[in-house]
Amino acid sequence: MNDVTVAAPALKASGAFYVETVTWVRHWTESLFSFRTTRDPGLRFSSGQFVMVGLMKEDGKPLVRAYSIASPAWHEELEFYSIKVPDGPLTSRLQNIKVGDQVLIGRKPTGTLVLDGLKPGKRLYMLGTGTGLAPWLSLARDPEVYERFDEVIVTHTVREVKDLNYRELFEEELAQDEILSEVIGGKLKYYPTVTREDFRTRGRITDLIESGQMFRDLGTPPFDPAMDRVMLCGGPSVLADLKQQLLDRGYVEGSIASPGDFVLEKAFVET
């Protein structure tokens, strides 16, 4: 560790934030990227939760927003999946991070997209749009999910085919993973849909549910609150529509305090 030159003064951890180091960055498209950081041993979270993530401003104040943790609770690093907003206060800067840079990670993970917010059931549907895939990346790699459910279905709806990031993870890598492949077995199904380009499954997830196309494609029966549990994460308008579809079918929203048939995350505003 000798002869190390430090380009900028190191950030200092505070009561609210850990300071972690970027270990990996991947730019998927001009508007989507992922990154990983080191993880303080003291950070405990449940798969599906989010933390505040960000950078220090020049005035010494933190600039942060809520990010779902895309890595599972057991992983030694933290992974995040983000959009790039050209004039966004945070993402306009965050998209330029490189390996070795420092970022702020909140000390208090929270969020409603956790297994304990749901009653027991047979199937778990995780319906996500855009970067709303992030919590499913965590949960789909958590062995406890497969202990609780016989079938696990991850849907990812995007505008263009190039936005189907992590497709290889679901279609190939998990089945080849030494440890997870045994845990998952044949329980996991991945259902990508595209709204603005030709693709094998085209359309908004709400329309595919309403028409019954999603269930026909998956070979599963329509939503049944006696059997099926649902998690929702995505843009505000699609969340509102999905929630209404579930309520119309007799579903009851759950929380950790009062587990129900479905849960959704409302905490995210893209900046």
C-alpha positions as a Python dict, from the first residue, in 0.01 Angstrom:
ca = {
    (1, 'M'): (0, 0, 0),
    (2, 'N'): (301, 232, -31),
    (3, 'D'): (336, 518, -280),
    (4, 'V'): (-38, 585, -299),
    (5, 'T'): (-126, 937, -410),
    (6, 'V'): (-460, 1074, -300),
    (7, 'A'): (-611, 1311, -554),
    (8, 'A'): (-871, 1458, -321),
    (9, 'P'): (-913, 1471, 55),
    (10, 'A'): (-1092, 1160, 177),
    (11, 'L'): (-1451, 1199, 286),
    (12, 'K'): (-1528, 1122, 646),
    (13, 'A'): (-1808, 899, 765),
    (14, 'S'): (-2079, 1069, 967),
    (15, 'G'): (-2371, 973, 1186),
    (16, 'A'): (-2592, 956, 877),
    (17, 'F'): (-2360, 814, 611),
    (18, 'Y'): (-2091, 560, 548),
    (19, 'V'): (-1824, 653, 295),
    (20, 'E'): (-1779, 371, 45),
    (21, 'T'): (-1548, 321, -253),
    (22, 'V'): (-1671, 253, -606),
    (23, 'T'): (-1548, -91, -725),
    (24, 'W'): (-1731, -130, -1061),
    (25, 'V'): (-1926, 85, -1305),
    (26, 'R'): (-2121, -23, -1614),
    (27, 'H'): (-2288, 216, -1856),
    (28, 'W'): (-2568, 20, -2022),
    (29, 'T'): (-2699, 299, -2244),
    (30, 'E'): (-2677, 677, -2270),
    (31, 'S'): (-2942, 698, -1998),
    (32, 'L'): (-2884, 394, -1770),
    (33, 'F'): (-2589, 276, -1562),
    (34, 'S'): (-2504, 56, -1265),
    (35, 'F'): (-2230, 73, -1006),
    (36, 'R'): (-2101, -121, -706),
    (37, 'T'): (-1932, -4, -390),
    (38, 'T'): (-1763, -153, -90),
    (39, 'R'): (-1996, -237, 199),
    (40, 'D'): (-1933, -148, 560),
    (41, 'P'): (-1965, -461, 778),
    (42, 'G'): (-2202, -266, 1000),
    (43, 'L'): (-2461, -214, 726),
    (44, 'R'): (-2749, -459, 764),
    (45, 'F'): (-3045, -464, 527),
    (46, 'S'): (-3318, -690, 395),
    (47, 'S'): (-3325, -770, 23),
    (48, 'G'): (-3561, -523, -145),
    (49, 'Q'): (-3485, -226, 81),
    (50, 'F'): (-3338, 109, -24),
    (51, 'V'): (-3080, 349, 118),
    (52, 'M'): (-2986, 708, 54),
    (53, 'V'): (-2693, 731, -188),
    (54, 'G'): (-2506, 1034, -310),
    (55, 'L'): (-2212, 1268, -322),
    (56, 'M'): (-2079, 1556, -117),
    (57, 'K'): (-2140, 1901, -264),
    (58, 'E'): (-1869, 2166, -277),
    (59, 'D'): (-2029, 2338, 21),
    (60, 'G'): (-1972, 2025, 227),
    (61, 'K'): (-2338, 1923, 236),
    (62, 'P'): (-2456, 1581, 115),
    (63, 'L'): (-2658, 1553, -207),
    (64, 'V'): (-2846, 1222, -189),
    (65, 'R'): (-3152, 1035, -316),
    (66, 'A'): (-3317, 702, -243),
    (67, 'Y'): (-3178, 399, -431),
    (68, 'S'): (-3296, 42, -404),
    (69, 'I'): (-3005, -188, -325),
    (70, 'A'): (-2973, -415, -629),
    (71, 'S'): (-2741, -664, -458),
    (72, 'P'): (-2882, -931, -224),
    (73, 'A'): (-2850, -895, 152),
    (74, 'W'): (-2575, -1159, 171),
    (75, 'H'): (-2343, -994, -83),
    (76, 'E'): (-2018, -833, 30),
    (77, 'E'): (-2063, -534, -204),
    (78, 'L'): (-2351, -295, -268),
    (79, 'E'): (-2493, -256, -620),
    (80, 'F'): (-2718, 19, -756),
    (81, 'Y'): (-2903, 72, -1086),
    (82, 'S'): (-2965, 430, -1194),
    (83, 'I'): (-3098, 650, -1469),
    (84, 'K'): (-2899, 949, -1592),
    (85, 'V'): (-3085, 1278, -1584),
    (86, 'P'): (-2881, 1535, -1785),
    (87, 'D'): (-2973, 1826, -1557),
    (88, 'G'): (-3051, 1617, -1249),
    (89, 'P'): (-2888, 1759, -937),
    (90, 'L'): (-2746, 1421, -839),
    (91, 'T'): (-2739, 1188, -1140),
    (92, 'S'): (-2578, 1449, -1366),
    (93, 'R'): (-2275, 1410, -1135),
    (94, 'L'): (-2316, 1052, -1020),
    (95, 'Q'): (-2306, 915, -1376),
    (96, 'N'): (-1943, 1031, -1398),
    (97, 'I'): (-1815, 826, -1104),
    (98, 'K'): (-1521, 594, -1165),
    (99, 'V'): (-1366, 300, -983),
    (100, 'G'): (-1187, 433, -676),
    (101, 'D'): (-1421, 730, -622),
    (102, 'Q'): (-1603, 774, -294),
    (103, 'V'): (-1979, 791, -245),
    (104, 'L'): (-2206, 840, 53),
    (105, 'I'): (-2424, 546, 160),
    (106, 'G'): (-2696, 601, 417),
    (107, 'R'): (-2674, 406, 743),
    (108, 'K'): (-3049, 333, 767),
    (109, 'P'): (-3192, 103, 499),
    (110, 'T'): (-3571, 105, 482),
    (111, 'G'): (-3858, 35, 244),
    (112, 'T'): (-4172, -167, 192),
    (113, 'L'): (-4051, -415, -73),
    (114, 'V'): (-3961, -687, 175),
    (115, 'L'): (-4091, -1041, 218),
    (116, 'D'): (-4220, -968, 567),
    (117, 'G'): (-4479, -730, 419),
    (118, 'L'): (-4651, -1020, 244),
    (119, 'K'): (-4870, -1304, 365),
    (120, 'P'): (-4758, -1656, 268),
    (121, 'G'): (-4852, -1757, -86),
    (122, 'K'): (-4773, -1988, -375),
    (123, 'R'): (-4643, -1742, -634),
    (124, 'L'): (-4452, -1416, -602),
    (125, 'Y'): (-4481, -1165, -885),
    (126, 'M'): (-4230, -878, -891),
    (127, 'L'): (-4356, -621, -1142),
    (128, 'G'): (-4104, -353, -1235),
    (129, 'T'): (-4058, -80, -1493),
    (130, 'G'): (-3728, 87, -1583),
    (131, 'T'): (-3489, 108, -1288),
    (132, 'G'): (-3775, -32, -1077),
    (133, 'L'): (-3603, -362, -1158),
    (134, 'A'): (-3342, -285, -890),
    (135, 'P'): (-3514, -440, -585),
    (136, 'W'): (-3594, -753, -789),
    (137, 'L'): (-3222, -791, -863),
    (138, 'S'): (-3175, -817, -489),
    (139, 'L'): (-3473, -1038, -411),
    (140, 'A'): (-3424, -1276, -707),
    (141, 'R'): (-3080, -1362, -566),
    (142, 'D'): (-3202, -1416, -209),
    (143, 'P'): (-3249, -1783, -113),
    (144, 'E'): (-3527, -1695, 132),
    (145, 'V'): (-3752, -1595, -160),
    (146, 'Y'): (-3739, -1951, -294),
    (147, 'E'): (-3798, -2098, 50),
    (148, 'R'): (-4124, -1902, 76),
    (149, 'F'): (-4263, -1937, -278),
    (150, 'D'): (-4303, -2219, -531),
    (151, 'E'): (-4285, -1982, -828),
    (152, 'V'): (-4110, -1646, -860),
    (153, 'I'): (-4187, -1423, -1160),
    (154, 'V'): (-3983, -1110, -1240),
    (155, 'T'): (-4128, -875, -1502),
    (156, 'H'): (-3933, -584, -1651),
    (157, 'T'): (-4107, -334, -1878),
    (158, 'V'): (-3896, -81, -2070),
    (159, 'R'): (-3935, 147, -2372),
    (160, 'E'): (-3664, 0, -2597),
    (161, 'V'): (-3494, -338, -2619),
    (162, 'K'): (-3156, -185, -2526),
    (163, 'D'): (-3307, -89, -2189),
    (164, 'L'): (-3355, -455, -2090),
    (165, 'N'): (-3047, -439, -1872),
    (166, 'Y'): (-2962, -747, -1663),
    (167, 'R'): (-3139, -966, -1917),
    (168, 'E'): (-2840, -1202, -1927),
    (169, 'L'): (-2851, -1238, -1549),
    (170, 'F'): (-3206, -1374, -1562),
    (171, 'E'): (-3183, -1569, -1886),
    (172, 'E'): (-2840, -1729, -1836),
    (173, 'E'): (-2623, -1639, -1538),
    (174, 'L'): (-2849, -1741, -1248),
    (175, 'A'): (-2902, -2086, -1401),
    (176, 'Q'): (-2524, -2129, -1415),
    (177, 'D'): (-2446, -1990, -1069),
    (178, 'E'): (-2283, -2258, -852),
    (179, 'I'): (-2487, -2184, -542),
    (180, 'L'): (-2800, -2001, -655),
    (181, 'S'): (-2886, -2240, -940),
    (182, 'E'): (-2954, -2516, -687),
    (183, 'V'): (-3161, -2288, -465),
    (184, 'I'): (-3364, -2146, -754),
    (185, 'G'): (-3416, -2474, -940),
    (186, 'G'): (-3696, -2417, -1190),
    (187, 'K'): (-3882, -2165, -976),
    (188, 'L'): (-3775, -1838, -1142),
    (189, 'K'): (-3940, -1696, -1455),
    (190, 'Y'): (-3830, -1375, -1626),
    (191, 'Y'): (-4081, -1177, -1834),
    (192, 'P'): (-3937, -880, -2025),
    (193, 'T'): (-4170, -649, -2218),
    (194, 'V'): (-4097, -355, -2448),
    (195, 'T'): (-4342, -70, -2521),
    (196, 'R'): (-4191, 123, -2814),
    (197, 'E'): (-4017, -138, -3031),
    (198, 'D'): (-4092, -477, -3177),
    (199, 'F'): (-4009, -752, -2929),
    (200, 'R'): (-4138, -1098, -2852),
    (201, 'T'): (-4353, -945, -2579),
    (202, 'R'): (-4469, -595, -2659),
    (203, 'G'): (-4680, -368, -2442),
    (204, 'R'): (-4730, -205, -2103),
    (205, 'I'): (-4741, -456, -1821),
    (206, 'T'): (-5081, -319, -1715),
    (207, 'D'): (-5226, -399, -2060),
    (208, 'L'): (-5067, -745, -2065),
    (209, 'I'): (-5225, -818, -1726),
    (210, 'E'): (-5566, -681, -1826),
    (211, 'S'): (-5579, -879, -2150),
    (212, 'G'): (-5454, -1195, -1978),
    (213, 'Q'): (-5159, -1212, -2217),
    (214, 'M'): (-4901, -1219, -1935),
    (215, 'F'): (-5065, -1519, -1773),
    (216, 'R'): (-5098, -1705, -2103),
    (217, 'D'): (-4732, -1640, -2184),
    (218, 'L'): (-4619, -1757, -1839),
    (219, 'G'): (-4858, -2050, -1818),
    (220, 'T'): (-4996, -1928, -1487),
    (221, 'P'): (-5359, -1863, -1383),
    (222, 'P'): (-5486, -1502, -1346),
    (223, 'F'): (-5411, -1315, -1025),
    (224, 'D'): (-5575, -1478, -724),
    (225, 'P'): (-5535, -1311, -383),
    (226, 'A'): (-5559, -1654, -220),
    (227, 'M'): (-5244, -1774, -401),
    (228, 'D'): (-5048, -1490, -559),
    (229, 'R'): (-4840, -1222, -390),
    (230, 'V'): (-4727, -912, -579),
    (231, 'M'): (-4452, -651, -539),
    (232, 'L'): (-4457, -329, -744),
    (233, 'C'): (-4181, -81, -827),
    (234, 'G'): (-4165, 174, -1108),
    (235, 'G'): (-4294, 508, -1228),
    (236, 'P'): (-4579, 676, -1035),
    (237, 'S'): (-4841, 643, -1312),
    (238, 'V'): (-4782, 273, -1377),
    (239, 'L'): (-4773, 206, -1001),
    (240, 'A'): (-5112, 372, -960),
    (241, 'D'): (-5258, 165, -1245),
    (242, 'L'): (-5110, -162, -1119),
    (243, 'K'): (-5230, -95, -766),
    (244, 'Q'): (-5583, -32, -894),
    (245, 'Q'): (-5576, -355, -1095),
    (246, 'L'): (-5489, -546, -779),
    (247, 'L'): (-5749, -369, -565),
    (248, 'D'): (-6011, -449, -829),
    (249, 'R'): (-5920, -817, -791),
    (250, 'G'): (-5965, -814, -414),
    (251, 'Y'): (-5603, -763, -312),
    (252, 'V'): (-5511, -594, 16),
    (253, 'E'): (-5200, -378, 44),
    (254, 'G'): (-4955, -498, 307),
    (255, 'S'): (-4678, -364, 527),
    (256, 'I'): (-4433, -506, 777),
    (257, 'A'): (-4674, -408, 1054),
    (258, 'S'): (-4968, -569, 874),
    (259, 'P'): (-4870, -818, 600),
    (260, 'G'): (-5100, -827, 297),
    (261, 'D'): (-5133, -953, -59),
    (262, 'F'): (-4915, -689, -228),
    (263, 'V'): (-4662, -415, -148),
    (264, 'L'): (-4529, -122, -349),
    (265, 'E'): (-4252, 134, -316),
    (266, 'K'): (-4345, 501, -340),
    (267, 'A'): (-4017, 652, -222),
    (268, 'F'): (-3848, 723, -554),
    (269, 'V'): (-3828, 1049, -743),
    (270, 'E'): (-3583, 1048, -1034),
    (271, 'T'): (-3324, 1327, -1004),
}
